[in-house]
Amino acid sequence: MVSWSFNTKHDNDYKWALVIDLDRCNGCGACTVSCQAENNVAVVGEELALQKRVMSWLRIERYFEGEWPNIRTVFLPMMCQQCENAPCEPVCPVFATYHNPEGLNAMIYNRCIGTRFCGNNCPYSVRKFNWFDYGFESPLNEQLNPDVSVRDAGVMEKCSFCMQRIRRGKDRAKDEGRKVQDGDIMPACGQTCPTNAITFGNMHDPESEVAKLIETKRRHRLLEEHGTHPSVYYLKGGA
Amino acid sequence: MRSSLKDIGTLMPKSAIGRNLALLILIVGGVLTYKVTYFYQGPIMGLSTYTPKQPIPFSHKQHAGDLKINCQYCHTYARRSEMAGVPSISTCNNCHANLAVESDAITFLKKNIEAKTPIEWERVFKLPDHVFFNHKRHIKKEFECQKCHGPIETMEVVGKVNEFKMGFCLDCHQQEQAPTDCWTCHT
Amino acid sequence: MDRRKFLKIGGTVAATGLVGSCGQIAQKVIPFAIPPDEGINPVEGWFYNTACRMCDSGCGIMVRVVEGRAKKVEGNPDHPINKGGVCARGQAAVQQLYHPERLMTPMRREGAKGTGNLVPITWEEAISMISENMKNAKEDSSFIIAGDGSDMTAAITARILKNMGSDNFAVSGFDSREKFIEATSSTGTPKVPYYDIANASAVLLLGADIFEGGASPVHYGWAFGQMRRGNKTKRGQLFYAGPRLSMTAASADHFFAVKQGTLGQFALGIANEILHIAEEEHLLKNLPATKVEEWRHAIGGYTPEETSIRTTVPADKVKHLAMELVEHLPAVVVPGDDVALHTNGLESLKAVEFLNSILRELAAEKGLSSVPVLPKENKELYRAMNEFIGVPEKAKKYSALKGVIGKAATGSQRFGLILHSNPVYATPKALKAADALTKVKFVAQVTNFLDDTSLYADVVLPDLHFLESWSAQVVDFPHGVPVFNTIQPVVNAAPGTMQAGDALLKAASMAGLGVGIANQEVMVKNMLIQFRSKWNGIPAGLNEKQAWEALLQKGGWWADIHHKAEKAISEGSAWVTSDQLKVGDPAFAGGNDFTFYLHPYSTVNMGDGNVSNLSWLQEMPEPMTTVSWGSWVEINPKTAKGMGVANGDMLKVESPFGSVEAPALVYPGIGPETVAVPFGYGHVSFGKNATARGANAMDLLGDFPNGNGGLPAWRAIRVKVTKTGTKKDIIREANPKGEYEGTEIFQL
């Protein structure tokens, strides 16, 4: 019962998928800071945070159910779902966002002219717009990751499944004359997760951990009824 | 200032032909100004290539051309990294510990070697924002460096002979059937 | 228009055109002065193993360094404490390293203490000032307050202090687990017990917020992940009992709301029920029947109904929980701050240990076991390493901190050293640390940033950041094995800076109080020489240089972990005698007009406030409240409605010891008679991001003990809450609609 790859060809070598085990996620938020460090995500400050303009690519949504004392909580790490049938792709007038052959929704900063239609269309609200040049005060700019662009005002940005790490993983595999093996590549969020709630890998490799996890009964995707076909699978929590 | 702006109207020519001509001159002039100021580094209509003066007058013609030293002897990172890099002073010292030590250039070099300070070269080849180039993959495909960097071995002073417009990259990628996915180069 | 005007306009337009192209300035290409080794990709960079010092858990980290700049912190997957994970604060270490406000030169006070008038001085001046004052401090007139007792600089300063004829050393980290040592030592169980959650089938957390703070949030996070999905055939269950739904409690399968201060009685209620079940099902056969009968008699009063009255947990839930624990063995009960920080804290901790020992016996009976035992030789080794790098045991108690501040307040102290600690901020105002410091003749502070305590220091020494330092750490929390972390510089320090530990060593030897250590790097090397033979894993055949490199590459040394099935009664432990099996009712500070219980707590991103100046952590929403850039007062929705309080209304919270003002946050995870205030905010002076932001919960605390071994009973304080009439914007990430009413995005 492998999920139907809507856009990505079935015989393609790689189709990246992320599996998040909600039974393991304890909401600590390490992944959000790790993503910020890895991807040169700007800090917006208090005033803009009040206007809900925080730039973080990954957020942990926290839902309550019930009333004291019978209260339950769910933590839901939310990042770009890399939808196979992405609502953000057809609406870009300049094709700055498109679906790449490995199943990812690519965001190209050079092309973006800032219409923000894509962000408007995203049902998961994961796209962030650079309203200003936020800047990195010296010497904080020494920490910037050289593999990732620093975005200036006027472009959209979002989670890329740490594309720079995928590229490096493939680069290394190519040097060694082999395909990428399971476990070679891990995005920043998954690498830092203390509980190992996040698993990343190639869905088209039947031996990979993600392929096995996707087949379990607990698997779930968000807003599936909208037909977006996300590449992020959640494993439901709870007994 | 406000009155000056209104007065611009008085500058316009009276006749229709005159007006069209003025418009044409304005447009062409504007485009030229834009190109020259924005792309001043590139070879435009016979203007000179950008050849900045370097702290040491290193001659590729002498080293790479006459002496036929391999590019990767100095630019060692090209085969193992995204960037080709520029040699550190210890590389220069491999030969120049004893070669041509009297010349001004080598004396300056020696001073830096003593102090362990690197030479600050003026950058010639630069890609636009948001573009990431991987030298290693291209070296592995055994492309000549000259394919992109031009006839370096004939240059006394390195000049930017290639603007690295995207069309240049894409032409070769399409020809060689290399990946043309945007995310290959634009992260 | 005339020609002049035309040229003027034309000139402006042309100038604008040129300005627009200014981004195309040519850049320089600067190669390495000393190239990296062959085979290394300088763009990818390389990784150095070191240990994280953002808290005292001692996680092993690998830092990615590109062109001499630290870019990213990752976990060391081989490290037994964090197993490759890194928490949010650890990730923010690089922001701390490159913080614009980092102190780079020593400073000297000018003007009165408390005014914060500091002027820069040279290292020579600073060292000689410190040296002079070290020399002049007579017997018993000097003290040290250190933020962390497990690292090398603390150990070195402890030795210097000894040479100065004093043993007034106190560790100030109030989040430290040392407070459990005194409470549990009499039961004979290992100090700071290790709770093996990874292999447990059922875990009951009694107010223990182990994923947020305390001993090691990352380790327990890893253990939690293992408990859930590490074993192919079982999924561990998590229960949480306490007065507030914390981030840790949010992961529980079942949450039990328990009245403040009654968790010890709750434990006895569960134990009583378990003994009943054991009787019915003929369990606990290996124990002497008289012993079991004795216990039944001692705790027979804690029936489910009785327990329900004391703790407010319904009787059937108490029974059900006991049944779950017996059915899902091995089961572990972890006591936390809600057990320890009450007037009946010591008795309650003992009651929990009793419950744990019964559960261990039940598990052993079935052939299941989960608690790892520290082999004797490892215990010895740990003790020996601790002698090198460690501070006196009594220094880690709250009574030591109180004692040091109290002594300073008498005016008898001539020399005080504050080492990576902020006592003016992070102790209850009622302790009057600021006043005490004004009465000390000479106060030196070692810190990375000017903070609240710097206002009262005579000399402030900047330390190198831990990513630039040579140091080591013997982790105080065995996790079943002793861990020695090496801390090496992953980047070069800026010129003109120096490691504070080395500066203090110099000052000490100048004052004739030298401890025979050249500098910290040499001390780490000496430890290798001393312990190498006992550290298996470093091959004997390596010469000194190779062994040193092997040690640095590994990131330290730790024994291989293996969990052994153990006897039911852990070695050396005595069963809790039955006359100790009673837990008194809790007492609270504050009379009848203090109508609310106060729940002060540390958040996962702010901790005790030493990281509040990092913008990543300020902007990161706190997981349960989702608030960023400011503090709050949590109030139950029904209570809020009754009081006419909405989100953002400024509330005044007043305890018998002090008061604070903060905006209200309607929070469904606390009871109607409780309000919660987080630590970590309300700095008086700590840089742009943290100064005057939020309220300092420490202002509400005071010294409310007793009878529990000198531990502060910080969860036993009651407060009054009043509206001030003003409002403040409260920044929350959560969609207010999605908070209580559920959402269509996700079905639980």
XYZ file of N, CA and C in Angstrom, chain A residues 19-39 41-47 49-56 58-76 78 123-124 128 136-147 165 168 171-172 188-199 209 213 218 220-223 225 234-239, chain C residues 41 43-44 64 66 69-75 82-88 91-92 94-100 211 217-218 220-226 228-230 235 237 242-245 247-253 255 257-258 317 604 615-617 619-621 623-626 628-629 636 638 667-672 688 693 728-736 738-748:
606
model
N 8.814 11.283 7.730
C 7.813 10.661 8.592
C 7.994 11.211 9.992
N 6.932 11.699 10.573
C 7.014 12.271 11.910
C 6.141 11.446 12.841
N 6.762 10.876 13.836
C 6.039 10.024 14.773
C 5.487 10.892 15.895
N 4.183 11.137 15.866
C 3.592 12.023 16.872
C 3.569 11.387 18.246
N 3.779 10.075 18.292
C 3.831 9.414 19.587
C 5.143 9.730 20.293
N 6.162 10.094 19.497
C 7.474 10.370 20.063
C 7.702 11.859 20.283
N 7.066 12.688 19.479
C 7.319 14.125 19.595
C 6.846 14.620 20.942
N 7.741 15.244 21.710
C 7.321 15.770 23.001
C 7.253 17.288 23.000
N 7.320 17.883 21.819
C 7.091 19.317 21.709
C 8.252 20.187 22.125
N 9.455 19.646 22.273
C 10.548 20.429 22.849
C 10.993 21.595 21.980
N 10.748 21.545 20.661
C 11.097 22.687 19.821
C 12.544 22.759 19.395
N 13.331 21.738 19.666
C 14.731 21.765 19.231
C 14.805 21.839 17.717
N 13.864 21.180 17.049
C 13.876 21.156 15.582
C 13.717 22.551 15.011
N 12.904 23.397 15.647
C 12.682 24.732 15.094
C 13.950 25.569 15.152
N 14.702 25.457 16.242
C 15.928 26.248 16.344
C 17.004 25.671 15.426
N 17.014 24.348 15.299
C 17.981 23.716 14.421
C 17.758 24.157 12.979
N 16.497 24.200 12.570
C 16.152 24.646 11.218
C 16.587 26.085 11.018
N 16.372 26.893 12.023
C 16.741 28.304 11.914
C 18.248 28.457 11.747
N 19.002 27.642 12.481
C 20.456 27.740 12.394
C 20.949 27.238 11.046
N 20.369 26.163 10.561
C 20.844 25.532 9.332
C 20.506 26.351 8.100
N 19.337 26.978 8.088
C 18.839 27.587 6.862
C 18.860 29.102 6.848
N 17.575 31.336 8.691
C 16.257 31.938 8.833
C 16.367 33.136 9.768
N 15.778 34.237 9.375
C 15.967 35.473 10.121
C 15.123 35.523 11.390
N 15.581 36.344 12.316
C 14.810 36.654 13.518
C 14.086 37.962 13.230
N 12.794 38.008 13.495
C 12.070 39.222 13.111
C 11.920 40.225 14.233
N 12.025 39.786 15.489
C 11.884 40.735 16.584
C 10.464 40.801 17.105
N 10.320 41.504 18.200
C 9.073 41.494 18.944
C 7.909 42.106 18.174
N 8.173 43.249 17.565
C 7.073 43.971 16.899
C 6.476 43.159 15.770
N 6.798 39.946 15.337
C 6.249 38.691 15.836
C 4.797 38.911 16.255
N 4.530 40.074 16.777
C 3.159 40.401 17.178
C 2.242 40.419 15.961
N 2.796 40.817 14.804
C 2.003 40.826 13.566
C 1.999 39.471 12.892
N 2.429 38.437 13.623
C 2.450 37.063 13.101
C 3.353 36.923 11.891
N 4.452 37.679 11.869
C 5.354 37.605 10.722
C 6.647 36.880 11.059
N 6.571 35.938 12.009
C 7.757 35.164 12.344
C 8.142 34.309 11.147
N 9.440 34.226 10.883
C 9.912 33.586 9.659
C 10.139 32.086 9.780
N 9.914 31.503 10.942
C 10.374 30.125 11.100
C 9.709 29.181 10.110
N 9.579 25.973 10.336
C 9.018 24.817 11.012
C 8.398 25.322 12.302
N 7.169 24.949 12.542
C 6.536 25.358 13.799
C 5.902 24.133 14.435
N 5.757 24.207 15.746
C 5.102 23.112 16.453
C 3.728 23.618 16.846
N 2.713 23.006 16.276
C 1.357 23.394 16.632
C 0.937 22.570 17.834
N 0.258 23.219 18.736
C -0.128 22.539 19.956
C -1.644 22.640 20.087
N -2.297 21.503 20.142
C -3.758 21.476 20.244
C -4.178 20.909 21.577
N -5.160 21.550 22.188
C -5.737 21.031 23.419
C -7.056 20.362 23.102
N -7.363 19.362 23.914
C -8.696 18.779 23.801
C -9.202 18.540 25.194
N -10.430 18.910 25.446
C -10.992 18.653 26.765
C -10.796 19.828 27.697
N -11.130 19.582 28.916
C -11.129 20.646 29.911
C -10.443 20.143 31.152
N -9.894 21.014 31.927
C -9.252 20.610 33.163
C -10.217 19.848 34.047
N -9.844 18.755 34.672
C -8.531 18.123 34.596
C -8.375 17.069 33.509
N -9.399 16.875 32.696
C -9.286 15.835 31.655
C -8.839 16.465 30.361
N -7.616 16.867 30.365
C -7.130 17.641 29.227
C -6.038 16.882 28.522
N -6.076 16.888 27.206
C -5.082 16.185 26.398
C -4.442 17.160 25.429
N -3.269 16.811 24.998
C -2.533 17.705 24.099
C -1.968 16.912 22.940
N -1.882 17.537 21.800
C -1.175 16.952 20.666
C -0.185 17.983 20.171
N 1.043 17.545 19.905
C 2.024 18.418 19.269
C 2.127 18.036 17.807
N 2.109 19.017 16.942
C 2.152 18.720 15.518
C 3.234 19.568 14.864
N 4.989 21.217 12.022
C 4.426 21.544 10.714
C 5.452 22.285 9.880
N -2.595 25.594 2.035
C -3.559 25.302 3.102
C -2.911 25.064 4.455
N -1.596 24.874 4.477
C -0.909 24.590 5.725
C -0.235 25.826 6.288
N 6.611 31.532 4.054
C 6.908 32.774 4.766
C 7.439 33.794 3.782
N 21.524 40.278 9.546
C 22.171 39.538 10.620
C 23.260 40.438 11.167
N 23.032 40.946 12.373
C 23.967 41.913 12.949
C 25.318 41.260 13.173
N 26.376 41.930 12.763
C 27.702 41.374 12.987
C 27.927 41.226 14.481
N 28.595 40.171 14.970
C 29.157 39.061 14.214
C 28.222 37.864 14.041
N 26.923 38.050 14.223
C 26.015 36.919 14.037
C 26.066 36.402 12.603
N 26.472 37.246 11.653
C 26.541 36.794 10.274
C 27.656 35.781 10.055
N 28.549 35.630 11.036
C 29.607 34.632 10.890
C 29.033 33.221 10.992
N 27.831 33.133 11.568
C 27.255 31.816 11.789
C 26.512 31.319 10.557
N 26.277 32.185 9.569
C 25.423 31.813 8.448
C 25.961 30.598 7.711
N 25.062 29.729 7.300
C 25.434 28.522 6.586
C 25.810 28.877 5.147
N 27.045 28.572 4.706
C 27.454 28.956 3.349
C 26.729 28.186 2.257
N 26.065 27.088 2.612
C 25.384 26.295 1.594
C 24.006 26.818 1.255
N 21.485 19.542 2.079
C 21.988 18.278 2.610
C 21.696 17.136 1.642
N 24.264 17.360 -1.014
C 25.563 16.876 -0.575
C 25.561 15.355 -0.450
N 25.848 13.995 -3.834
C 27.206 14.265 -4.310
C 28.168 13.206 -3.795
N 28.051 12.920 -2.503
C 28.947 11.926 -1.919
C 28.678 10.556 -2.500
N 18.044 18.967 9.072
C 18.487 19.510 10.363
C 17.514 19.182 11.488
N 16.209 19.260 11.178
C 15.223 19.011 12.224
C 15.352 17.592 12.761
N 15.471 16.627 11.855
C 15.544 15.246 12.286
C 16.833 14.915 12.989
N 17.907 15.579 12.570
C 19.189 15.254 13.172
C 19.230 15.656 14.625
N 18.559 16.757 14.951
C 18.671 17.228 16.320
C 17.600 16.653 17.238
N 16.567 16.062 16.672
C 15.432 15.645 17.497
C 15.870 14.668 18.572
N 15.720 15.024 19.848
C 16.196 14.119 20.902
C 15.434 12.800 20.946
N 14.154 12.817 20.578
C 13.376 11.585 20.698
C 13.402 10.744 19.431
N 14.099 11.240 18.394
C 14.103 10.552 17.097
C 12.700 10.410 16.534
N 11.937 11.483 16.629
C 10.575 11.446 16.110
C 10.545 11.588 14.595
N 11.599 12.138 14.024
C 11.597 12.461 12.592
C 12.477 11.481 11.846
N 11.915 10.900 10.809
C 12.675 10.002 9.938
C 12.577 10.532 8.524
N 13.652 3.057 5.920
C 12.805 3.118 7.107
C 11.515 3.872 6.820
N 7.705 2.674 7.487
C 6.828 3.394 8.411
C 5.562 3.856 7.717
N -0.678 3.404 11.559
C -0.796 4.709 12.212
C -0.625 5.863 11.244
N -0.741 8.774 8.571
C -1.790 9.770 8.386
C -1.165 10.945 7.659
N -1.928 11.590 6.793
C -1.422 12.828 6.184
C -2.421 13.936 6.465
N -1.960 15.143 6.450
C -2.828 16.242 6.837
C -3.637 16.767 5.664
N -4.874 17.075 5.961
C -5.775 17.653 4.954
C -5.768 16.815 3.675
N -8.031 15.217 2.453
C -9.255 15.377 1.669
C -9.162 16.506 0.655
N 2.504 11.551 8.942
C 2.497 11.596 10.393
C 2.026 10.259 10.920
N 2.678 9.799 11.960
C 2.224 8.559 12.599
C 1.417 8.971 13.818
N 0.182 8.587 13.836
C -0.699 9.047 14.910
C -0.200 8.578 16.251
N -0.393 9.434 17.230
C 0.036 9.092 18.578
C -1.085 8.482 19.371
N -0.792 8.128 20.565
C -1.830 7.620 21.457
C -1.880 6.110 21.456
N -2.423 5.599 22.530
C -2.493 4.136 22.681
C -3.480 3.553 21.701
N 36.868 18.705 2.301
C 36.125 19.669 1.505
C 35.940 20.924 2.358
N 34.377 23.593 1.965
C 33.051 24.207 1.997
C 32.137 23.425 2.931
N 32.281 22.113 2.933
C 31.500 21.322 3.880
C 31.999 21.549 5.292
N 30.004 21.880 13.445
C 30.470 22.039 12.078
C 31.203 23.364 11.970
N 33.301 25.817 9.353
C 33.649 26.125 7.976
C 34.493 27.385 7.984
N 34.823 29.239 11.229
C 33.628 29.763 11.891
C 32.735 28.599 12.276
N 32.240 28.625 13.487
C 31.318 27.580 13.938
C 29.954 27.857 13.333
N 29.447 26.879 12.605
C 28.193 27.092 11.891
C 27.008 26.417 12.558
N 27.224 25.200 13.030
C 26.052 24.447 13.489
C 26.484 23.457 14.544
N 25.588 23.268 15.505
C 25.831 22.287 16.549
C 24.998 21.050 16.246
N 25.638 19.893 16.222
C 24.887 18.645 16.059
C 25.237 17.747 17.227
N 24.451 16.735 17.446
C 24.739 15.836 18.553
C 25.746 14.780 18.155
N 23.275 12.093 25.276
C 22.294 12.643 24.349
C 22.066 11.796 23.112
N 22.916 10.822 22.862
C 22.705 9.885 21.756
C 22.440 10.581 20.428
N 23.127 11.683 20.206
C 22.996 12.342 18.912
C 21.971 13.459 18.874
N 21.203 13.633 19.936
C 20.218 14.702 19.923
C 20.772 15.973 20.565
N 20.182 17.099 20.216
C 20.578 18.365 20.833
C 19.309 19.158 21.086
N 19.201 19.784 22.220
C 17.983 20.534 22.521
C 18.062 21.940 21.926
N 16.984 22.702 22.087
C 16.917 24.043 21.504
C 18.037 24.941 22.034
N 21.362 24.188 20.415
C 21.430 24.718 19.058
C 21.754 26.205 19.083
N 21.297 26.890 20.130
C 21.524 28.337 20.190
C 22.928 28.691 20.662
N 25.671 28.586 19.100
C 26.420 29.355 18.109
C 25.981 30.818 18.110
N 24.729 31.051 18.476
C 24.288 32.439 18.563
C 24.932 33.131 19.758
N 25.211 32.329 20.777
C 25.866 32.887 21.956
C 27.319 33.217 21.636
N 27.955 32.350 20.842
C 29.360 32.563 20.475
C 29.525 33.846 19.690
N 28.609 34.104 18.767
C 28.742 35.262 17.890
C 27.804 36.394 18.280
N 27.488 36.474 19.544
C 26.554 37.497 20.004
C 27.232 38.865 19.964
N 26.549 39.887 19.461
C 27.175 41.213 19.389
C 27.522 41.801 20.758
N 11.413 16.213 30.364
C 11.763 16.542 28.988
C 12.094 18.025 28.844
N 17.319 16.713 29.839
C 16.137 16.640 28.978
C 16.387 15.856 27.704
N 17.593 15.961 27.156
C 17.835 15.275 25.891
C 17.907 13.772 26.116
N 16.501 12.018 28.503
C 15.183 11.473 28.782
C 14.274 11.574 27.555
N 14.538 12.545 26.710
C 13.795 12.605 25.449
C 14.111 11.389 24.603
N 15.402 11.055 24.501
C 15.797 9.858 23.753
C 15.156 8.617 24.367
N 15.212 8.538 25.705
C 14.650 7.371 26.389
C 13.147 7.259 26.126
N 12.485 8.401 26.071
C 11.053 8.413 25.782
C 10.788 7.872 24.388
N 11.609 8.294 23.424
C 11.451 7.796 22.061
C 11.626 6.283 22.005
N 12.594 5.790 22.772
C 12.815 4.341 22.810
C 11.636 3.621 23.424
N 8.578 4.457 23.382
C 7.425 4.433 22.498
C 7.598 3.460 21.349
N 8.739 3.544 20.677
C 8.837 2.778 19.438
C 10.129 2.011 19.310
N 10.925 1.991 20.393
C 12.227 1.346 20.265
C 12.122 -0.168 20.243
N 4.716 -0.938 23.307
C 4.760 0.519 23.345
C 4.561 0.923 24.803
N 3.808 3.028 28.152
C 2.778 4.010 28.502
C 3.358 5.045 29.429
N 0.291 15.522 38.553
C 0.860 16.768 39.039
C -0.174 17.871 38.997
N 0.206 19.054 39.474
C -0.767 20.144 39.518
C -0.874 20.944 38.230
N -0.028 20.668 37.246
C -0.083 21.457 36.006
C 0.230 20.583 34.814
N -0.442 20.870 33.705
C -0.142 20.159 32.463
C 1.079 20.830 31.841
N 4.832 20.674 29.561
C 5.170 20.132 28.251
C 5.391 18.628 28.352
N 6.015 18.213 29.462
C 6.245 16.782 29.657
C 4.919 16.059 29.834
N 4.045 16.655 30.633
C 2.746 16.032 30.887
C 1.935 15.919 29.601
N 2.198 16.821 28.666
C 1.434 16.809 27.419
C 1.673 15.545 26.617
N 2.813 14.879 26.857
C 3.095 13.647 26.123
C 2.506 12.423 26.796
N 1.863 12.634 27.962
C 1.383 11.475 28.710
C 0.119 10.911 28.090
N -0.036 9.609 28.252
C -1.282 8.976 27.808
C -2.411 9.309 28.756
N -3.277 11.879 32.194
C -2.847 12.950 33.084
C -3.745 12.954 34.306
N -4.666 15.155 37.612
C -4.495 16.432 38.300
C -4.447 16.164 39.792
N -3.326 16.520 40.397
C -3.129 16.225 41.813
C -2.935 17.538 42.559
N -9.698 6.183 39.677
C -8.495 6.432 38.879
C -7.254 5.955 39.625
N 11.361 25.295 28.521
C 12.387 24.561 27.803
C 13.314 25.500 27.035
N 18.288 35.725 20.762
C 17.035 36.021 20.061
C 16.361 34.769 19.518
N 17.137 33.754 19.160
C 16.480 32.532 18.675
C 15.572 31.947 19.746
N 16.053 31.980 20.974
C 15.279 31.380 22.053
C 14.136 32.287 22.499
N 12.502 34.182 20.374
C 11.491 34.135 19.319
C 10.822 32.761 19.234
N 11.499 31.754 19.744
C 10.926 30.412 19.709
C 9.723 30.376 20.652
N 8.577 29.944 20.169
C 7.421 29.907 21.066
C 7.593 28.836 22.134
N 6.632 25.854 24.144
C 5.775 24.812 23.570
C 4.323 24.780 24.053
N 4.076 25.014 25.337
C 2.693 24.864 25.800
C 1.877 26.138 25.660
N 2.478 27.260 25.953
C 1.738 28.522 25.873
C 1.891 29.177 24.509
N 2.893 28.793 23.776
C 3.281 29.352 22.467
C 3.581 30.840 22.534
N 6.041 34.077 22.820
C 7.444 34.422 22.582
C 7.660 35.881 22.952
N 8.907 36.237 23.185
C 9.301 37.601 23.495
C 8.592 38.174 24.727
N -6.382 29.758 34.815
C -7.367 28.794 34.326
C -8.533 29.521 33.619
N -11.799 29.088 33.465
C -12.999 29.394 34.258
C -12.707 30.518 35.249
N -4.913 29.732 30.241
C -4.240 28.458 29.956
C -5.075 27.320 30.524
N -5.526 26.407 29.691
C -6.406 25.346 30.183
C -5.702 24.266 30.972
N -4.391 24.321 31.040
C -3.656 23.227 31.661
C -3.338 23.411 33.134
N -4.002 24.321 33.801
C -3.815 24.399 35.259
C -5.177 24.457 35.921
N -5.173 24.168 37.219
C -6.424 24.116 37.954
C -6.951 25.502 38.251
N -8.213 25.581 38.636
C -8.831 26.884 38.890
C -8.212 27.662 40.036
N 20.214 43.687 25.036
C 19.050 44.248 24.355
C 17.845 43.320 24.402
N 12.444 42.705 30.099
C 11.459 41.951 29.337
C 10.820 40.928 30.262
N -1.336 44.522 27.982
C -0.080 44.430 27.230
C -0.276 43.396 26.134
N 0.278 43.687 24.973
C 0.178 42.705 23.893
C 0.955 41.469 24.268
N 0.337 40.323 24.092
C 1.053 39.086 24.392
C 1.207 38.351 23.071
N 2.442 37.993 22.749
C 2.723 37.441 21.427
C 2.612 35.934 21.492
N 1.667 35.377 20.794
C 1.512 33.936 20.797
C 1.457 33.423 19.384
N 2.049 32.265 19.173
C 2.013 31.721 17.831
C 0.695 31.009 17.564
N 0.114 30.474 18.631
C -1.056 29.626 18.437
C -2.234 30.428 17.932
N -2.997 29.782 17.112
C -4.248 30.350 16.667
C -5.225 30.222 17.826
N -5.723 31.324 18.346
C -6.597 31.222 19.530
C -7.770 30.297 19.321
N -7.827 27.607 17.634
C -7.429 26.207 17.651
C -7.040 25.718 19.022
N -7.014 26.629 19.990
C -6.473 26.208 21.279
C -7.420 25.326 22.051
N -8.647 25.728 22.190
C -9.540 24.929 23.032
C -10.564 24.159 22.244
N -10.854 24.674 21.059
C -12.000 24.079 20.375
C -11.586 22.963 19.448
N -10.330 22.571 19.509
C -9.887 21.542 18.566
C -9.799 22.159 17.196
N -9.523 21.381 16.226
C -9.347 21.953 14.908
C -9.668 20.893 13.878
N -9.950 21.351 12.670
C -10.249 20.362 11.642
C -8.994 19.786 11.015
N -7.881 20.434 11.289
C -6.663 19.951 10.641
C -6.332 18.558 11.149
N -6.558 18.347 12.425
C -6.101 17.081 12.960
C -7.110 16.491 13.903
N -7.441 15.270 13.689
C -8.342 14.575 14.595
C -7.508 13.752 15.554
N -7.744 13.956 16.845
C -6.952 13.209 17.824
C -7.339 11.746 17.798
